[in-house]
Short mmCIF file of C-alpha atoms in Angstrom, two decimals:
data_model
loop_
_atom_site.label_atom_id
_atom_site.label_comp_id
_atom_site.label_asym_id
_atom_site.label_seq_id
_atom_site.Cartn_x
_atom_site.Cartn_y
_atom_site.Cartn_z
CA UNK W 1 -2.12 31.60 19.30
CA UNK W 2 -5.13 30.76 21.50
CA UNK W 3 -7.31 30.38 18.39
CA UNK W 4 -4.76 28.05 16.81
CA UNK W 5 -4.52 25.92 19.95
CA UNK W 6 -8.31 25.85 20.23
CA UNK W 7 -8.62 24.76 16.61
CA UNK W 8 -6.05 22.00 17.18
CA UNK W 9 -7.93 20.90 20.29
CA UNK W 10 -11.24 20.79 18.43
CA UNK W 11 -9.69 18.75 15.63
CA UNK W 12 -8.16 16.24 18.03
CA UNK W 13 -11.57 15.78 19.67
CA UNK W 14 -13.28 15.13 16.33
CA UNK W 15 -10.71 12.87 14.67
CA UNK W 16 -9.62 9.29 15.28
CA UNK W 17 -6.75 9.86 17.69
CA UNK W 18 -5.72 6.21 17.83
CA UNK W 19 -5.44 5.94 14.03
CA UNK W 20 -3.21 8.99 13.87
CA UNK W 21 -1.17 7.69 16.81
CA UNK W 22 -0.58 4.32 15.15
CA UNK W 23 0.40 6.04 11.89
CA UNK W 24 2.88 8.32 13.62
CA UNK W 25 4.32 5.43 15.63
CA UNK W 26 4.89 3.51 12.39
CA UNK W 27 6.47 6.56 10.75
CA UNK W 28 8.78 7.21 13.71
CA UNK W 29 9.89 3.59 13.71
CA UNK W 30 10.44 3.69 9.95
CA UNK W 31 12.44 6.92 10.12
CA UNK W 32 14.71 5.48 12.81
CA UNK W 33 15.33 2.41 10.65
CA UNK W 34 16.10 4.53 7.57
CA UNK W 35 18.42 6.74 9.63
CA UNK W 36 20.26 3.65 10.85
CA UNK W 37 20.42 2.22 7.32
CA UNK W 38 21.69 5.43 5.72
CA UNK W 39 24.24 5.95 8.47
CA UNK W 40 25.56 2.38 8.10
CA UNK W 41 25.83 2.24 4.32
CA UNK W 42 26.21 5.85 3.20
CA UNK W 43 27.51 7.71 6.25
CA UNK W 44 24.81 10.36 5.80
CA UNK W 45 21.25 10.98 6.98
CA UNK W 46 20.12 12.77 3.80
CA UNK W 47 17.78 9.95 2.74
CA UNK W 48 16.12 9.95 6.14
CA UNK W 49 15.72 13.74 6.09
CA UNK W 50 13.93 13.59 2.72
CA UNK W 51 11.63 10.90 4.14
CA UNK W 52 11.02 13.08 7.20
CA UNK W 53 9.91 15.98 5.01
CA UNK W 54 7.61 13.66 3.03
CA UNK W 55 6.14 12.31 6.28
CA UNK W 56 5.53 15.81 7.61
CA UNK W 57 3.92 16.87 4.33
CA UNK W 58 1.81 13.70 4.37
CA UNK W 59 0.60 14.32 7.91
CA UNK W 60 -0.40 17.89 7.02
CA UNK W 61 -2.14 16.61 3.87
CA UNK W 62 -4.03 14.01 5.93
CA UNK W 63 -5.33 16.70 8.28
CA UNK W 64 -6.37 18.98 5.41
CA UNK W 65 -8.07 16.16 3.49
CA UNK W 66 -9.88 14.99 6.61
CA UNK W 67 -11.57 18.41 6.85
CA UNK W 68 -13.00 18.01 3.32
CA UNK W 69 -16.30 16.17 3.13
CA UNK W 70 -15.72 12.77 1.56
CA UNK W 71 -18.96 13.13 -0.41
CA UNK W 72 -17.44 16.15 -2.17
CA UNK W 73 -14.19 14.29 -2.88
CA UNK W 74 -16.07 11.36 -4.40
CA UNK W 75 -18.32 13.54 -6.53
CA UNK W 76 -15.25 15.37 -7.88
CA UNK W 77 -14.23 12.20 -9.73
CA UNK W 78 -14.51 14.06 -13.03
CA UNK W 79 -11.54 16.14 -11.91
CA UNK W 80 -9.18 13.82 -10.04
CA UNK W 81 -9.76 10.65 -12.11
CA UNK W 82 -8.73 12.22 -15.47
CA UNK W 83 -5.69 13.86 -13.85
CA UNK W 84 -4.55 10.59 -12.26
CA UNK W 85 -5.08 8.65 -15.49
CA UNK W 86 -3.32 11.32 -17.55
CA UNK W 87 -0.25 11.11 -15.30
CA UNK W 88 -0.25 7.32 -15.61
CA UNK W 89 -0.45 7.60 -19.42
CA UNK W 90 2.37 10.15 -19.31
CA UNK W 91 4.63 7.48 -17.85
CA UNK W 92 4.42 5.54 -21.14
CA UNK W 93 6.08 8.50 -22.89
CA UNK W 94 8.48 10.08 -20.39
CA UNK W 95 8.56 7.48 -17.62
CA UNK W 96 11.77 6.30 -16.01
CA UNK W 97 12.78 3.35 -13.87
CA UNK W 98 14.77 3.31 -10.68
CA UNK W 99 17.84 1.36 -9.75
CA UNK W 100 16.96 -2.17 -8.68
CA UNK W 101 13.51 -2.17 -10.35
CA UNK W 102 12.44 -3.61 -13.70
CA UNK W 103 9.34 -1.46 -14.18
CA UNK W 104 9.08 1.97 -15.79
CA UNK W 105 6.69 3.72 -13.40
CA UNK W 106 8.22 7.04 -12.34
CA UNK W 107 8.22 10.58 -13.69
CA UNK W 108 11.44 12.46 -13.08
CA UNK W 109 11.08 15.76 -11.21
CA UNK W 110 13.57 18.60 -10.60
CA UNK W 111 16.25 18.38 -7.89
CA UNK W 112 16.68 14.64 -8.33
CA UNK W 113 13.17 13.81 -7.10
CA UNK W 114 10.68 11.49 -8.78
CA UNK W 115 6.95 10.78 -8.64
CA UNK W 116 5.05 7.53 -9.12
CA UNK W 117 1.62 8.28 -10.67
CA UNK W 118 0.27 4.81 -9.88
CA UNK W 119 0.26 5.80 -6.20
CA UNK W 120 -2.00 8.77 -6.90
CA UNK W 121 -4.22 6.53 -9.02
CA UNK W 122 -4.83 4.35 -5.94
CA UNK W 123 -6.52 7.26 -4.17
CA UNK W 124 -8.60 8.20 -7.19
CA UNK W 125 -9.61 4.58 -7.72
CA UNK W 126 -10.74 4.15 -4.11
CA UNK W 127 -12.89 7.30 -4.38
CA UNK W 128 -14.36 6.54 -7.81
CA UNK W 129 -15.00 2.88 -7.10
CA UNK W 130 -16.57 3.71 -3.73
CA UNK W 131 -18.86 6.19 -5.46
CA UNK W 132 -19.71 3.65 -8.17
CA UNK W 133 -20.49 0.98 -5.56
CA UNK W 134 -22.62 3.33 -3.48
CA UNK W 135 -24.76 4.13 -6.53
CA UNK W 136 -25.42 0.50 -7.48
CA UNK W 137 -25.40 -1.10 -4.01
CA UNK W 138 -29.12 -2.06 -4.03
CA UNK W 139 -28.69 -3.88 -7.38
CA UNK W 140 -25.04 -4.87 -7.09
CA UNK W 141 -25.73 -8.51 -8.01
CA UNK W 142 -27.36 -7.74 -11.34
CA UNK W 143 -25.16 -9.07 -14.15
CA UNK W 144 -24.94 -5.67 -15.83
CA UNK W 145 -23.65 -3.94 -12.69
CA UNK W 146 -21.16 -6.72 -11.95
CA UNK W 147 -19.73 -6.44 -15.48
CA UNK W 148 -19.46 -2.65 -15.27
CA UNK W 149 -17.82 -2.84 -11.84
CA UNK W 150 -15.33 -5.42 -13.13
CA UNK W 151 -14.44 -3.15 -16.06
CA UNK W 152 -13.99 -0.26 -13.62
CA UNK W 153 -11.63 -2.37 -11.51
CA UNK W 154 -9.73 -3.83 -14.47
CA UNK W 155 -8.77 -0.51 -16.09
CA UNK W 156 -6.21 0.72 -13.50
CA UNK W 157 -4.83 -2.78 -12.86
CA UNK W 158 -4.28 -3.35 -16.58
CA UNK W 159 -2.62 0.04 -17.11
CA UNK W 160 -0.19 -0.51 -14.24
CA UNK W 161 0.52 -4.05 -15.49
CA UNK W 162 1.53 -2.57 -18.85
CA UNK W 163 4.10 -0.45 -17.01
CA UNK W 164 5.64 -3.65 -15.66
CA UNK W 165 4.63 -2.91 -12.06
CA UNK W 166 2.76 -6.12 -11.31
CA UNK W 167 3.07 -5.62 -7.56
CA UNK W 168 1.05 -2.40 -7.65
CA UNK W 169 -1.37 -3.93 -10.18
CA UNK W 170 -1.98 -6.73 -7.67
CA UNK W 171 -2.77 -4.15 -4.97
CA UNK W 172 -5.45 -2.66 -7.24
CA UNK W 173 -6.94 -6.13 -7.66
CA UNK W 174 -6.99 -6.71 -3.90
CA UNK W 175 -8.65 -3.32 -3.33
CA UNK W 176 -11.28 -4.21 -5.94
CA UNK W 177 -11.96 -7.64 -4.41
CA UNK W 178 -12.22 -6.29 -0.85
CA UNK W 179 -14.62 -3.51 -1.79
CA UNK W 180 -16.80 -5.83 -3.88
CA UNK W 181 -16.97 -8.28 -0.98
CA UNK W 182 -17.87 -5.47 1.45
CA UNK W 183 -20.61 -4.29 -0.90
CA UNK W 184 -22.35 -7.66 -0.66
CA UNK W 185 -21.38 -9.42 -3.87
CA UNK W 186 -23.25 -12.71 -4.20
CA UNK W 187 -21.39 -15.92 -3.40
CA UNK W 188 -22.29 -17.28 -6.83
CA UNK W 189 -20.12 -14.60 -8.43
CA UNK W 190 -17.34 -15.22 -5.92
CA UNK W 191 -17.45 -18.97 -6.63
CA UNK W 192 -17.45 -18.31 -10.38
CA UNK W 193 -14.45 -15.97 -10.04
CA UNK W 194 -12.58 -18.57 -7.98
CA UNK W 195 -13.25 -21.19 -10.62
CA UNK W 196 -12.10 -18.82 -13.35
CA UNK W 197 -8.83 -18.24 -11.48
CA UNK W 198 -8.21 -21.98 -11.23
CA UNK W 199 -8.80 -22.36 -14.96
CA UNK W 200 -6.68 -19.33 -15.84
CA UNK W 201 -3.73 -20.28 -13.62
CA UNK W 202 -2.17 -22.81 -16.06
CA UNK W 203 -2.72 -20.39 -18.94
CA UNK W 204 -1.00 -17.61 -17.00
CA UNK W 205 1.91 -19.91 -16.11
CA UNK W 206 2.64 -20.93 -19.69
CA UNK W 207 1.66 -17.82 -21.64
CA UNK W 208 1.68 -14.77 -19.34
CA UNK W 209 4.42 -15.09 -16.71
CA UNK W 210 7.98 -14.47 -17.86
CA UNK W 211 10.88 -16.70 -16.86
CA UNK W 212 11.96 -14.52 -13.92
CA UNK W 213 8.45 -14.53 -12.47
CA UNK W 214 8.26 -18.31 -12.74
CA UNK W 215 11.64 -18.70 -11.03
CA UNK W 216 10.56 -16.44 -8.16
CA UNK W 217 7.60 -18.72 -7.53
CA UNK W 218 9.65 -21.90 -7.87
CA UNK W 219 12.20 -20.55 -5.41
CA UNK W 220 9.58 -20.60 -2.65
CA UNK W 221 9.43 -24.39 -2.96
CA UNK W 222 13.23 -24.77 -3.15
CA UNK W 223 14.63 -22.03 -0.88
CA UNK W 224 17.94 -23.85 -0.35
CA UNK W 225 18.54 -24.74 -3.99
CA UNK W 226 21.98 -23.26 -4.89
CA UNK W 227 20.95 -22.60 -8.49
CA UNK W 228 18.00 -20.50 -7.39
CA UNK W 229 19.97 -18.75 -4.65
CA UNK W 230 22.72 -17.65 -7.02
CA UNK W 231 20.20 -16.18 -9.43
CA UNK W 232 16.67 -15.10 -8.67
CA UNK W 233 16.56 -16.07 -4.98
CA UNK W 234 19.62 -14.22 -3.68
CA UNK W 235 17.65 -11.24 -2.35
CA UNK W 236 15.21 -13.36 -0.37
CA UNK W 237 17.94 -15.73 0.80
CA UNK W 238 20.03 -12.94 2.34
CA UNK W 239 16.87 -11.28 3.67
CA UNK W 240 15.89 -14.44 5.49
CA UNK W 241 19.36 -14.70 7.04
CA UNK W 242 19.19 -11.04 8.10
CA UNK W 243 15.88 -11.51 9.87
CA UNK W 244 17.13 -14.64 11.61
CA UNK W 245 20.42 -13.02 12.65
CA UNK W 246 18.52 -10.42 14.65
CA UNK W 247 17.31 -13.16 17.01
CA UNK W 248 15.17 -11.80 19.89
CA UNK W 249 16.25 -8.16 20.25
CA UNK W 250 18.42 -7.52 17.17
CA UNK W 251 21.80 -5.89 16.73
CA UNK W 252 20.34 -2.52 17.65
CA UNK W 253 19.97 0.73 15.73
CA UNK W 254 23.15 2.37 14.39
CA UNK W 255 25.13 -0.82 14.84
CA UNK W 256 28.59 -1.16 13.29
CA UNK W 257 27.66 -3.72 10.65
CA UNK W 258 24.55 -4.99 8.84
CA UNK W 259 24.12 -7.32 5.91
CA UNK W 260 23.68 -5.57 2.57
CA UNK W 261 20.53 -6.61 0.69
CA UNK W 262 19.45 -5.19 -2.67
CA UNK W 263 16.59 -2.70 -2.12
CA UNK W 264 16.94 -3.06 1.64
CA UNK W 265 15.63 0.45 2.26
CA UNK W 266 12.61 -0.10 0.00
CA UNK W 267 11.08 -3.53 -0.56
CA UNK W 268 13.21 -5.30 2.07
CA UNK W 269 13.02 -2.83 4.93
CA UNK W 270 11.34 -5.54 7.04
CA UNK W 271 14.47 -7.68 6.72
CA UNK W 272 16.55 -4.76 8.01
CA UNK W 273 14.01 -4.30 10.80
CA UNK W 274 14.49 -7.94 11.81
CA UNK W 275 18.26 -7.61 11.86
CA UNK W 276 18.29 -4.30 13.73
CA UNK W 277 15.48 -4.85 16.25
CA UNK W 278 15.02 -8.61 16.20
CA UNK W 279 11.86 -10.65 16.69
CA UNK W 280 10.45 -8.18 19.20
CA UNK W 281 10.90 -5.30 16.77
CA UNK W 282 9.15 -7.25 14.01
CA UNK W 283 6.23 -8.06 16.29
CA UNK W 284 6.00 -4.41 17.38
CA UNK W 285 5.87 -3.23 13.76
CA UNK W 286 3.22 -5.81 12.85
CA UNK W 287 1.10 -4.83 15.87
CA UNK W 288 1.30 -1.14 14.96
CA UNK W 289 0.29 -1.81 11.36
CA UNK W 290 -2.49 -4.09 12.59
CA UNK W 291 -3.68 -1.22 14.78
CA UNK W 292 -3.88 1.04 11.72
CA UNK W 293 -5.95 -1.56 9.84
CA UNK W 294 -8.29 -2.24 12.77
CA UNK W 295 -9.02 1.46 13.21
CA UNK W 296 -9.80 1.80 9.49
CA UNK W 297 -12.29 -1.06 9.72
CA UNK W 298 -13.83 0.49 12.81
CA UNK W 299 -14.44 3.78 11.01
CA UNK W 300 -15.92 1.82 8.10
CA UNK W 301 -18.28 -0.03 10.41
CA UNK W 302 -19.68 3.13 11.98
CA UNK W 303 -20.01 5.19 8.80
CA UNK W 304 -23.56 6.43 8.35
CA UNK W 305 -23.58 5.68 4.62
CA UNK W 306 -22.20 3.19 2.11
CA UNK W 307 -19.84 5.69 0.47
CA UNK W 308 -17.90 6.35 3.67
CA UNK W 309 -17.79 2.66 4.52
CA UNK W 310 -16.44 1.70 1.09
CA UNK W 311 -13.75 4.41 1.19
CA UNK W 312 -12.46 3.06 4.50
CA UNK W 313 -12.52 -0.53 3.22
CA UNK W 314 -10.53 0.58 0.16
CA UNK W 315 -7.89 2.33 2.29
CA UNK W 316 -7.77 -0.69 4.60
CA UNK W 317 -7.24 -3.05 1.65
CA UNK W 318 -4.51 -0.85 0.18
CA UNK W 319 -2.51 -0.80 3.41
CA UNK W 320 -3.28 -4.33 4.64
CA UNK W 321 -2.40 -6.13 1.42
CA UNK W 322 0.78 -4.10 0.93
CA UNK W 323 1.83 -5.18 4.41
CA UNK W 324 0.94 -8.83 3.76
CA UNK W 325 2.75 -8.95 0.41
CA UNK W 326 5.84 -7.12 1.63
CA UNK W 327 6.29 -9.07 4.86
CA UNK W 328 5.41 -12.31 3.05
CA UNK W 329 8.16 -11.88 0.48
CA UNK W 330 10.69 -10.94 3.20
CA UNK W 331 9.76 -14.14 5.08
CA UNK W 332 10.08 -16.26 1.91
CA UNK W 333 6.44 -17.28 1.84
CA UNK W 334 5.52 -15.07 -1.14
CA UNK W 335 7.51 -14.25 -4.30
CA UNK W 336 9.31 -10.93 -4.70
CA UNK W 337 6.90 -8.57 -6.45
CA UNK W 338 8.20 -5.12 -5.56
CA UNK W 339 5.69 -3.87 -2.98
CA UNK W 340 6.73 -1.39 -0.29
CA UNK W 341 5.88 -1.59 3.42
CA UNK W 342 3.57 1.35 4.30
CA UNK W 343 5.13 4.00 6.59
CA UNK W 344 8.42 2.07 6.72
CA UNK W 345 9.87 1.78 3.20
CA UNK W 346 11.88 4.63 1.74
CA UNK W 347 9.94 6.66 -0.84
CA UNK W 348 8.43 10.12 -0.65
CA UNK W 349 5.53 9.38 -2.99
CA UNK W 350 4.58 6.23 -1.10
CA UNK W 351 4.48 7.82 2.36
CA UNK W 352 2.71 10.96 1.09
CA UNK W 353 -0.01 8.96 -0.67
CA UNK W 354 -0.43 6.65 2.31
CA UNK W 355 -1.09 9.62 4.59
CA UNK W 356 -3.46 11.14 2.02
CA UNK W 357 -5.38 7.85 2.05
CA UNK W 358 -5.49 8.01 5.85
CA UNK W 359 -6.86 11.55 5.45
CA UNK W 360 -9.70 10.19 3.31
CA UNK W 361 -10.62 7.71 6.04
CA UNK W 362 -10.37 10.43 8.68
CA UNK W 363 -12.78 12.53 6.60
CA UNK W 364 -15.33 9.75 7.07
CA UNK W 365 -14.61 9.82 10.80
CA UNK W 366 -14.82 13.61 11.13
CA UNK W 367 -18.04 13.87 9.12
CA UNK W 368 -19.73 10.99 10.97
CA UNK W 369 -19.22 12.21 14.54
CA UNK W 370 -22.76 11.57 15.86
CA UNK W 371 -22.75 7.96 14.67
CA UNK W 372 -19.27 7.24 15.96
CA UNK W 373 -20.13 8.24 19.51
CA UNK W 374 -23.36 6.22 19.61
#
């Protein structure tokens, strides 16, 4: 027992205690919300218990991964990248959807469980792209390297887009952009990309986006239009009312009555948070998630090499942009695109992968101890 306690003590000294604390605070808050939701609408805590097991498994995975040298994880791309891609390809043959979602992105597992391979692909992409960037960093602005890096970033985003999960595809794009920017991409390429987006936007509107996607965007400019509310905007409309009804302190956890919103425990957990804990609860959640992101950037800043820095930037981008997109769509300032809120939304795969990503960042922290205490 003394050896175990000593090992735990040594680990706590070497790791980023604040990052783990913020993550556990977010998870505890999320579990309380899911317990309140399940109790109110199903009269059972089973959903929360499954999430608790996934959170515990994720925390253990984060600790184990943090003890593995991130250089080794990156160089093992020939193992984890093919496995992640194979699972994503498997979805095209045996994939299933879930209630309330249009995309086919899950693989059914025994005992009623499911797994979303695109989540695992996020981790593999962050590692492989970080390794790629670290190899070409001195010549990153050569045209050849920029093209190869763009191809590397486009492959996972395109595959996930084909599954119909545009929200996750967008996260891959944001991870790619953030890591390229951190690597020192020239402003001439950034300006050219911005110009290309402006040119492509009308083409995407008329030839790429389907009718539902267009209506979701149009709803943002007409949030009180009855025609939009009755159709595509109902979810956001009720979500906005739920957040507002919480006022300053909310109705409280385990209250007698909450508004029912489609996918409230997943994509719209922030709306439930606003109704249950009010404005103060929303601010607390945002501050906790901001704390997670700030700690990730701090580890990135003090990494002794480019590889560690890029890994942390990738994890930061994954979590930060999921938060921005999820909260934005709950507040009616972004269209509904099916992105979960890290640590809060229901979903075993999501919380497990998020903690595994945190473990990757902690590996950078643990294996850069001398630099971090300078």
